[in-house]
Amino acid sequence: MNAMNLAFKLNVKLAWTQTLSLWRAGAIRVLVFALVLAVASITAVSFFTQRVETALNQQGSLLLGGDLAISSDHPVTDQFEKRAETLGITTVKTYEFPSMVVYGGANQLTEIKAVGPGFPLRGDLTIGQEANTGHVVKATPKVGEAWVEPRLAHLLGLRVGDEVEVGARKLRVSAILLREPSRGGDMFSFAPRLMMNAADLPSTKLIQFGSRVKYQLLLASAPKSIQNYFAQTQPELSRGEKIEDVRNARPEIKSALDKAQQFLGLSAMVSVILAMVAMLLSSLPYIKQSLDTFALMRCFGASQHTVLQVLAIQTLFIAFFSAVLGVVLGFCAQFVLANVAGSLFLDVLPPVTAMPVLVGILASLAMMFAVVLPHVWQMRNLTAMNILRRETLTESISVQVKFLPAALVMGAMVFWQAHDMKLALSTILAISILCVAIIIISYGLVSLTNRLFNQSFFSGSFGQRQVINSIKIGVLSLKHRFSLSTVQMIGFSMGLMVLILLALIRGDLIRNWQASLPLDAPNRFVINIQTSASWWSKSFL
Amino acid sequence: MQSPPVVQALDLNYEFVSNFNSHDNHIRILQGLNLTIVAGEQVAIVGSSGSGKSTLLSLLAGLDVPTSGSVRIQSQAFSNLDEDGRAAMRAKSMGFVFQSFQLLPSLTALENVMLPLQLKSHPDAKALSLEALNKVGLSNRVQHYPKQLSGGEQQRVAIARAFATQPAILFADEPTGNLDNATGQLIIDLLFKMNAEAGTTLVLVTHDVHLANRCQRQLKLENGVLNELATA
């Protein structure tokens, strides 16, 4: 065990020394730079979308007053509550309906909300004794009490301590309700709010057959339990019942975020493709030097296990440190994104979480190993003498196999970033068509040029013949290394294609969005204008 | 009393398949070759280009495997071991000096010399490497990279690396092949001086008659077999 530990420590030390030496010698700088760039773009997008998503989820929970809400136009089925109990999910029932509230001789149409104990499950309420000072509470009105919004207090001339009539029940106003996040963004909730204890509801005698009541069962628990509950309950919903979660609490922002995430994800994808092409092309000096090192190590008595372990650790070092640099860059870049685009979604974005860091590190490892793996596969069969004699990679593995892991990783990343099967498949199909087209065009061009320069009719001065001979040698070299040349051409073409595509799509997206709105689409609304005041509003406009 | 054999080649055959004009051609390099080298001997293997000198050296050092026949190192079967078994034997008993120096460009002179010692988990890798570099007169160049050193200096680093592990057998493949005459002479002197001090068995492959003449035994490889030329 000790010997194994010692050997491992030695291999780590060797890998570290060699990584540093390769860096100093400039053999891995382009590779590292490409990797850092790819990780930075992936993590920047991931950090940003995760912040917006977290904010949306938090807002969604506050708006719902829980993680999940079952709303119904009839009392919520008991089995839904029992299921929640079984899964250890906290629940609370609420009832919302419009009704008249009477105080003295005045009455006012009011949005009554009767809440059970434990409301709100998420977020809090702000109440006070007056309309301009308040404190945060996580509580409900006591039995026989009511909290009223400042507007209701103003309309009815209510003060704390006064008694209001709600149906057949008299309730004492014990606080002014200053803020209720779960009041929501329903633009047709015009009536002011009165909140009361659900235990007082029967005595009001307001809920009768045919009453328009919104019955709600709010639920809160760990995300996994909520997901389970959602999955089990959704198919069982009957007429008049609906289930809402934090994702659809603000559908307008969610939809914008989905689009932004898709676009940013694909932009990150472009940088990943470019970076991987750069990595593949720049990995050759790294591989060559590594092979030389490992051949010598074999010569000096290192076992194959040692050699492969050192290479694996070395690859891990490069992937890890590039990932760290990339994550730091991505973290800085997401601030720019948040400043530029964050305010389009929400006022304040929550802090970042660790998930994008993990994503960056995993992506870095996947990309690095995709580049190195084929060479490791080759190395397995090479003796020290093979490498020292430069009987290296070209014959023992085909170019297609060499680039297969990189292509697979790129494909996986397209699926991951596109968030849409159709889009991912179209992207992959387009890339495949591009590859085939380039192979055909390259082959055609090389064959044509080769045939052209092999014709004997070329004559002329010594200088001209020398130029033609140089071109012949160049074309022959291209022909002999056709696979590698094609891969290089594919790489550069793909790089150019995605850059052009991105530039086009960027403008196209904005133009499409602008085209979807009529030129005279209003961006301000004035409502509740009486006929008598219409002349004033027209002159104001 | 005769010293025990350190390197033995028994009925060694080596051939490879060359693909020319889409036809496989079997090319025989060694044909039933036999060789015995005793401890402390200095043996030069000479022969024309392409005669198979380097191939023979790589077979004796276990860097390659014979088509048939066997190699024994310090009376132990060697050529029929697997790659890792041969590597372990090399780590234990062998040192190498190559024609093209084979220094790693990304490592300093000191790191290059330390590499085989580190692979053996030697606790004094750095001290021994510094001592070896001192012996070859490069104590002031330890932090230099190969590209910052002349050809002669690079070969001196390679010699320091070969002797730092105190091997029983030193294989040298054209050690002066990439050097001018004057530098080559200095390298030969250094190689033999260090070899004498360490009492290492030296097996070298060379074109250089002058270098071959410095060895106790000279063997000429011709048509796949070895012929004894002279004994110093």
mmCIF file with all atom_site columns, N, CA, C and O in Angstrom, chain A residues 168-198:
data_model
loop_
_atom_site.group_PDB
_atom_site.id
_atom_site.type_symbol
_atom_site.label_atom_id
_atom_site.label_alt_id
_atom_site.label_comp_id
_atom_site.label_asym_id
_atom_site.label_entity_id
_atom_site.label_seq_id
_atom_site.pdbx_PDB_ins_code
_atom_site.Cartn_x
_atom_site.Cartn_y
_atom_site.Cartn_z
_atom_site.occupancy
_atom_site.B_iso_or_equiv
_atom_site.pdbx_formal_charge
_atom_site.auth_seq_id
_atom_site.auth_comp_id
_atom_site.auth_asym_id
_atom_site.auth_atom_id
_atom_site.pdbx_PDB_model_num
ATOM 1   N N  . ALA A 1 168 ? -71.685 37.769 7.702   1.00 0.00 ? 168 ALA A N  1
ATOM 2   C CA . ALA A 1 168 ? -72.392 37.783 8.974   1.00 0.00 ? 168 ALA A CA 1
ATOM 3   C C  . ALA A 1 168 ? -71.443 37.927 10.163  1.00 0.00 ? 168 ALA A C  1
ATOM 4   O O  . ALA A 1 168 ? -71.856 37.822 11.317  1.00 0.00 ? 168 ALA A O  1
ATOM 5   N N  . ARG A 1 169 ? -70.169 38.143 9.884   1.00 0.00 ? 169 ARG A N  1
ATOM 6   C CA . ARG A 1 169 ? -69.180 38.125 10.973  1.00 0.00 ? 169 ARG A CA 1
ATOM 7   C C  . ARG A 1 169 ? -68.549 39.498 11.136  1.00 0.00 ? 169 ARG A C  1
ATOM 8   O O  . ARG A 1 169 ? -68.296 40.206 10.154  1.00 0.00 ? 169 ARG A O  1
ATOM 9   N N  . LYS A 1 170 ? -68.299 39.877 12.364  1.00 0.00 ? 170 LYS A N  1
ATOM 10  C CA . LYS A 1 170 ? -67.606 41.130 12.632  1.00 0.00 ? 170 LYS A CA 1
ATOM 11  C C  . LYS A 1 170 ? -66.153 40.799 12.981  1.00 0.00 ? 170 LYS A C  1
ATOM 12  O O  . LYS A 1 170 ? -65.901 39.927 13.805  1.00 0.00 ? 170 LYS A O  1
ATOM 13  N N  . LEU A 1 171 ? -65.227 41.494 12.322  1.00 0.00 ? 171 LEU A N  1
ATOM 14  C CA . LEU A 1 171 ? -63.801 41.229 12.573  1.00 0.00 ? 171 LEU A CA 1
ATOM 15  C C  . LEU A 1 171 ? -63.125 42.536 12.999  1.00 0.00 ? 171 LEU A C  1
ATOM 16  O O  . LEU A 1 171 ? -63.420 43.608 12.431  1.00 0.00 ? 171 LEU A O  1
ATOM 17  N N  . ARG A 1 172 ? -62.217 42.418 13.961  1.00 0.00 ? 172 ARG A N  1
ATOM 18  C CA . ARG A 1 172 ? -61.504 43.615 14.414  1.00 0.00 ? 172 ARG A CA 1
ATOM 19  C C  . ARG A 1 172 ? -60.258 43.810 13.545  1.00 0.00 ? 172 ARG A C  1
ATOM 20  O O  . ARG A 1 172 ? -59.493 42.854 13.333  1.00 0.00 ? 172 ARG A O  1
ATOM 21  N N  . VAL A 1 173 ? -60.054 45.011 13.028  1.00 0.00 ? 173 VAL A N  1
ATOM 22  C CA . VAL A 1 173 ? -58.859 45.300 12.223  1.00 0.00 ? 173 VAL A CA 1
ATOM 23  C C  . VAL A 1 173 ? -57.666 45.394 13.191  1.00 0.00 ? 173 VAL A C  1
ATOM 24  O O  . VAL A 1 173 ? -57.621 46.289 14.033  1.00 0.00 ? 173 VAL A O  1
ATOM 25  N N  . SER A 1 174 ? -56.760 44.433 13.092  1.00 0.00 ? 174 SER A N  1
ATOM 26  C CA . SER A 1 174 ? -55.636 44.424 14.036  1.00 0.00 ? 174 SER A CA 1
ATOM 27  C C  . SER A 1 174 ? -54.341 44.941 13.399  1.00 0.00 ? 174 SER A C  1
ATOM 28  O O  . SER A 1 174 ? -53.364 45.179 14.106  1.00 0.00 ? 174 SER A O  1
ATOM 29  N N  . ALA A 1 175 ? -54.331 45.096 12.088  1.00 0.00 ? 175 ALA A N  1
ATOM 30  C CA . ALA A 1 175 ? -53.106 45.622 11.441  1.00 0.00 ? 175 ALA A CA 1
ATOM 31  C C  . ALA A 1 175 ? -53.429 46.092 10.022  1.00 0.00 ? 175 ALA A C  1
ATOM 32  O O  . ALA A 1 175 ? -54.437 45.683 9.429   1.00 0.00 ? 175 ALA A O  1
ATOM 33  N N  . ILE A 1 176 ? -52.551 46.964 9.525   1.00 0.00 ? 176 ILE A N  1
ATOM 34  C CA . ILE A 1 176 ? -52.640 47.375 8.117   1.00 0.00 ? 176 ILE A CA 1
ATOM 35  C C  . ILE A 1 176 ? -51.698 46.457 7.350   1.00 0.00 ? 176 ILE A C  1
ATOM 36  O O  . ILE A 1 176 ? -50.521 46.312 7.726   1.00 0.00 ? 176 ILE A O  1
ATOM 37  N N  . LEU A 1 177 ? -52.204 45.831 6.313   1.00 0.00 ? 177 LEU A N  1
ATOM 38  C CA . LEU A 1 177 ? -51.387 44.906 5.503   1.00 0.00 ? 177 LEU A CA 1
ATOM 39  C C  . LEU A 1 177 ? -50.648 45.716 4.435   1.00 0.00 ? 177 LEU A C  1
ATOM 40  O O  . LEU A 1 177 ? -51.250 46.179 3.463   1.00 0.00 ? 177 LEU A O  1
ATOM 41  N N  . LEU A 1 178 ? -49.347 45.902 4.647   1.00 0.00 ? 178 LEU A N  1
ATOM 42  C CA . LEU A 1 178 ? -48.576 46.786 3.755   1.00 0.00 ? 178 LEU A CA 1
ATOM 43  C C  . LEU A 1 178 ? -48.006 46.053 2.543   1.00 0.00 ? 178 LEU A C  1
ATOM 44  O O  . LEU A 1 178 ? -47.862 46.628 1.472   1.00 0.00 ? 178 LEU A O  1
ATOM 45  N N  . ARG A 1 179 ? -47.626 44.795 2.735   1.00 0.00 ? 179 ARG A N  1
ATOM 46  C CA . ARG A 1 179 ? -47.038 44.069 1.594   1.00 0.00 ? 179 ARG A CA 1
ATOM 47  C C  . ARG A 1 179 ? -47.408 42.597 1.675   1.00 0.00 ? 179 ARG A C  1
ATOM 48  O O  . ARG A 1 179 ? -47.266 41.979 2.739   1.00 0.00 ? 179 ARG A O  1
ATOM 49  N N  . GLU A 1 180 ? -47.894 42.096 0.549   1.00 0.00 ? 180 GLU A N  1
ATOM 50  C CA . GLU A 1 180 ? -48.230 40.674 0.484   1.00 0.00 ? 180 GLU A CA 1
ATOM 51  C C  . GLU A 1 180 ? -47.700 40.157 -0.855  1.00 0.00 ? 180 GLU A C  1
ATOM 52  O O  . GLU A 1 180 ? -48.337 40.341 -1.895  1.00 0.00 ? 180 GLU A O  1
ATOM 53  N N  . PRO A 1 181 ? -46.477 39.550 -0.864  1.00 0.00 ? 181 PRO A N  1
ATOM 54  C CA . PRO A 1 181 ? -45.882 39.138 -2.149  1.00 0.00 ? 181 PRO A CA 1
ATOM 55  C C  . PRO A 1 181 ? -46.809 38.250 -2.961  1.00 0.00 ? 181 PRO A C  1
ATOM 56  O O  . PRO A 1 181 ? -46.879 38.351 -4.180  1.00 0.00 ? 181 PRO A O  1
ATOM 57  N N  . SER A 1 182 ? -47.558 37.395 -2.272  1.00 0.00 ? 182 SER A N  1
ATOM 58  C CA . SER A 1 182 ? -48.410 36.470 -3.014  1.00 0.00 ? 182 SER A CA 1
ATOM 59  C C  . SER A 1 182 ? -49.647 37.151 -3.596  1.00 0.00 ? 182 SER A C  1
ATOM 60  O O  . SER A 1 182 ? -50.501 36.491 -4.177  1.00 0.00 ? 182 SER A O  1
ATOM 61  N N  . ARG A 1 183 ? -49.700 38.485 -3.442  1.00 0.00 ? 183 ARG A N  1
ATOM 62  C CA . ARG A 1 183 ? -50.805 39.240 -4.065  1.00 0.00 ? 183 ARG A CA 1
ATOM 63  C C  . ARG A 1 183 ? -50.717 39.061 -5.582  1.00 0.00 ? 183 ARG A C  1
ATOM 64  O O  . ARG A 1 183 ? -51.704 39.126 -6.281  1.00 0.00 ? 183 ARG A O  1
ATOM 65  N N  . GLY A 1 184 ? -49.455 38.843 -6.091  1.00 0.00 ? 184 GLY A N  1
ATOM 66  C CA . GLY A 1 184 ? -49.286 38.462 -7.488  1.00 0.00 ? 184 GLY A CA 1
ATOM 67  C C  . GLY A 1 184 ? -49.446 39.609 -8.448  1.00 0.00 ? 184 GLY A C  1
ATOM 68  O O  . GLY A 1 184 ? -49.741 40.740 -8.078  1.00 0.00 ? 184 GLY A O  1
ATOM 69  N N  . GLY A 1 185 ? -49.189 39.275 -9.713  1.00 0.00 ? 185 GLY A N  1
ATOM 70  C CA . GLY A 1 185 ? -49.221 40.309 -10.742 1.00 0.00 ? 185 GLY A CA 1
ATOM 71  C C  . GLY A 1 185 ? -50.508 40.258 -11.550 1.00 0.00 ? 185 GLY A C  1
ATOM 72  O O  . GLY A 1 185 ? -50.523 40.613 -12.711 1.00 0.00 ? 185 GLY A O  1
ATOM 73  N N  . ASP A 1 186 ? -51.565 39.744 -10.939 1.00 0.00 ? 186 ASP A N  1
ATOM 74  C CA . ASP A 1 186 ? -52.821 39.662 -11.666 1.00 0.00 ? 186 ASP A CA 1
ATOM 75  C C  . ASP A 1 186 ? -53.359 41.072 -11.913 1.00 0.00 ? 186 ASP A C  1
ATOM 76  O O  . ASP A 1 186 ? -53.771 41.775 -10.983 1.00 0.00 ? 186 ASP A O  1
ATOM 77  N N  . MET A 1 187 ? -53.311 41.491 -13.175 1.00 0.00 ? 187 MET A N  1
ATOM 78  C CA . MET A 1 187 ? -53.635 42.888 -13.439 1.00 0.00 ? 187 MET A CA 1
ATOM 79  C C  . MET A 1 187 ? -55.122 43.193 -13.301 1.00 0.00 ? 187 MET A C  1
ATOM 80  O O  . MET A 1 187 ? -55.546 44.338 -13.359 1.00 0.00 ? 187 MET A O  1
ATOM 81  N N  . PHE A 1 188 ? -55.929 42.158 -13.097 1.00 0.00 ? 188 PHE A N  1
ATOM 82  C CA . PHE A 1 188 ? -57.363 42.441 -12.928 1.00 0.00 ? 188 PHE A CA 1
ATOM 83  C C  . PHE A 1 188 ? -57.799 42.357 -11.457 1.00 0.00 ? 188 PHE A C  1
ATOM 84  O O  . PHE A 1 188 ? -58.974 42.330 -11.150 1.00 0.00 ? 188 PHE A O  1
ATOM 85  N N  . SER A 1 189 ? -56.830 42.291 -10.518 1.00 0.00 ? 189 SER A N  1
ATOM 86  C CA . SER A 1 189 ? -57.175 42.300 -9.101  1.00 0.00 ? 189 SER A CA 1
ATOM 87  C C  . SER A 1 189 ? -57.257 43.755 -8.650  1.00 0.00 ? 189 SER A C  1
ATOM 88  O O  . SER A 1 189 ? -56.301 44.278 -8.099  1.00 0.00 ? 189 SER A O  1
ATOM 89  N N  . PHE A 1 190 ? -58.343 44.354 -8.943  1.00 0.00 ? 190 PHE A N  1
ATOM 90  C CA . PHE A 1 190 ? -58.439 45.791 -8.647  1.00 0.00 ? 190 PHE A CA 1
ATOM 91  C C  . PHE A 1 190 ? -58.895 46.080 -7.216  1.00 0.00 ? 190 PHE A C  1
ATOM 92  O O  . PHE A 1 190 ? -58.551 47.099 -6.650  1.00 0.00 ? 190 PHE A O  1
ATOM 93  N N  . ALA A 1 191 ? -59.704 45.172 -6.683  1.00 0.00 ? 191 ALA A N  1
ATOM 94  C CA . ALA A 1 191 ? -60.278 45.452 -5.360  1.00 0.00 ? 191 ALA A CA 1
ATOM 95  C C  . ALA A 1 191 ? -59.210 45.343 -4.276  1.00 0.00 ? 191 ALA A C  1
ATOM 96  O O  . ALA A 1 191 ? -58.299 44.526 -4.398  1.00 0.00 ? 191 ALA A O  1
ATOM 97  N N  . PRO A 1 192 ? -59.301 46.159 -3.223  1.00 0.00 ? 192 PRO A N  1
ATOM 98  C CA . PRO A 1 192 ? -58.304 46.069 -2.146  1.00 0.00 ? 192 PRO A CA 1
ATOM 99  C C  . PRO A 1 192 ? -58.469 44.776 -1.352  1.00 0.00 ? 192 PRO A C  1
ATOM 100 O O  . PRO A 1 192 ? -59.519 44.130 -1.403  1.00 0.00 ? 192 PRO A O  1
ATOM 101 N N  . ARG A 1 193 ? -57.425 44.451 -0.599  1.00 0.00 ? 193 ARG A N  1
ATOM 102 C CA . ARG A 1 193 ? -57.365 43.153 0.090   1.00 0.00 ? 193 ARG A CA 1
ATOM 103 C C  . ARG A 1 193 ? -57.786 43.269 1.556   1.00 0.00 ? 193 ARG A C  1
ATOM 104 O O  . ARG A 1 193 ? -57.459 44.249 2.241   1.00 0.00 ? 193 ARG A O  1
ATOM 105 N N  . LEU A 1 194 ? -58.503 42.237 1.983   1.00 0.00 ? 194 LEU A N  1
ATOM 106 C CA . LEU A 1 194 ? -58.719 42.030 3.413   1.00 0.00 ? 194 LEU A CA 1
ATOM 107 C C  . LEU A 1 194 ? -58.299 40.596 3.696   1.00 0.00 ? 194 LEU A C  1
ATOM 108 O O  . LEU A 1 194 ? -58.766 39.676 3.016   1.00 0.00 ? 194 LEU A O  1
ATOM 109 N N  . MET A 1 195 ? -57.420 40.433 4.666   1.00 0.00 ? 195 MET A N  1
ATOM 110 C CA . MET A 1 195 ? -56.962 39.071 4.981   1.00 0.00 ? 195 MET A CA 1
ATOM 111 C C  . MET A 1 195 ? -57.515 38.674 6.345   1.00 0.00 ? 195 MET A C  1
ATOM 112 O O  . MET A 1 195 ? -57.481 39.478 7.281   1.00 0.00 ? 195 MET A O  1
ATOM 113 N N  . MET A 1 196 ? -58.044 37.482 6.407   1.00 0.00 ? 196 MET A N  1
ATOM 114 C CA . MET A 1 196 ? -58.641 37.018 7.670   1.00 0.00 ? 196 MET A CA 1
ATOM 115 C C  . MET A 1 196 ? -58.238 35.560 7.919   1.00 0.00 ? 196 MET A C  1
ATOM 116 O O  . MET A 1 196 ? -57.660 34.903 7.049   1.00 0.00 ? 196 MET A O  1
ATOM 117 N N  . ASN A 1 197 ? -58.560 35.095 9.102   1.00 0.00 ? 197 ASN A N  1
ATOM 118 C CA . ASN A 1 197 ? -58.230 33.715 9.452   1.00 0.00 ? 197 ASN A CA 1
ATOM 119 C C  . ASN A 1 197 ? -59.274 32.771 8.863   1.00 0.00 ? 197 ASN A C  1
ATOM 120 O O  . ASN A 1 197 ? -60.485 33.057 8.942   1.00 0.00 ? 197 ASN A O  1
ATOM 121 N N  . ALA A 1 198 ? -58.826 31.682 8.293   1.00 0.00 ? 198 ALA A N  1
ATOM 122 C CA . ALA A 1 198 ? -59.746 30.740 7.647   1.00 0.00 ? 198 ALA A CA 1
ATOM 123 C C  . ALA A 1 198 ? -60.757 30.160 8.644   1.00 0.00 ? 198 ALA A C  1
ATOM 124 O O  . ALA A 1 198 ? -61.864 29.754 8.249   1.00 0.00 ? 198 ALA A O  1
#
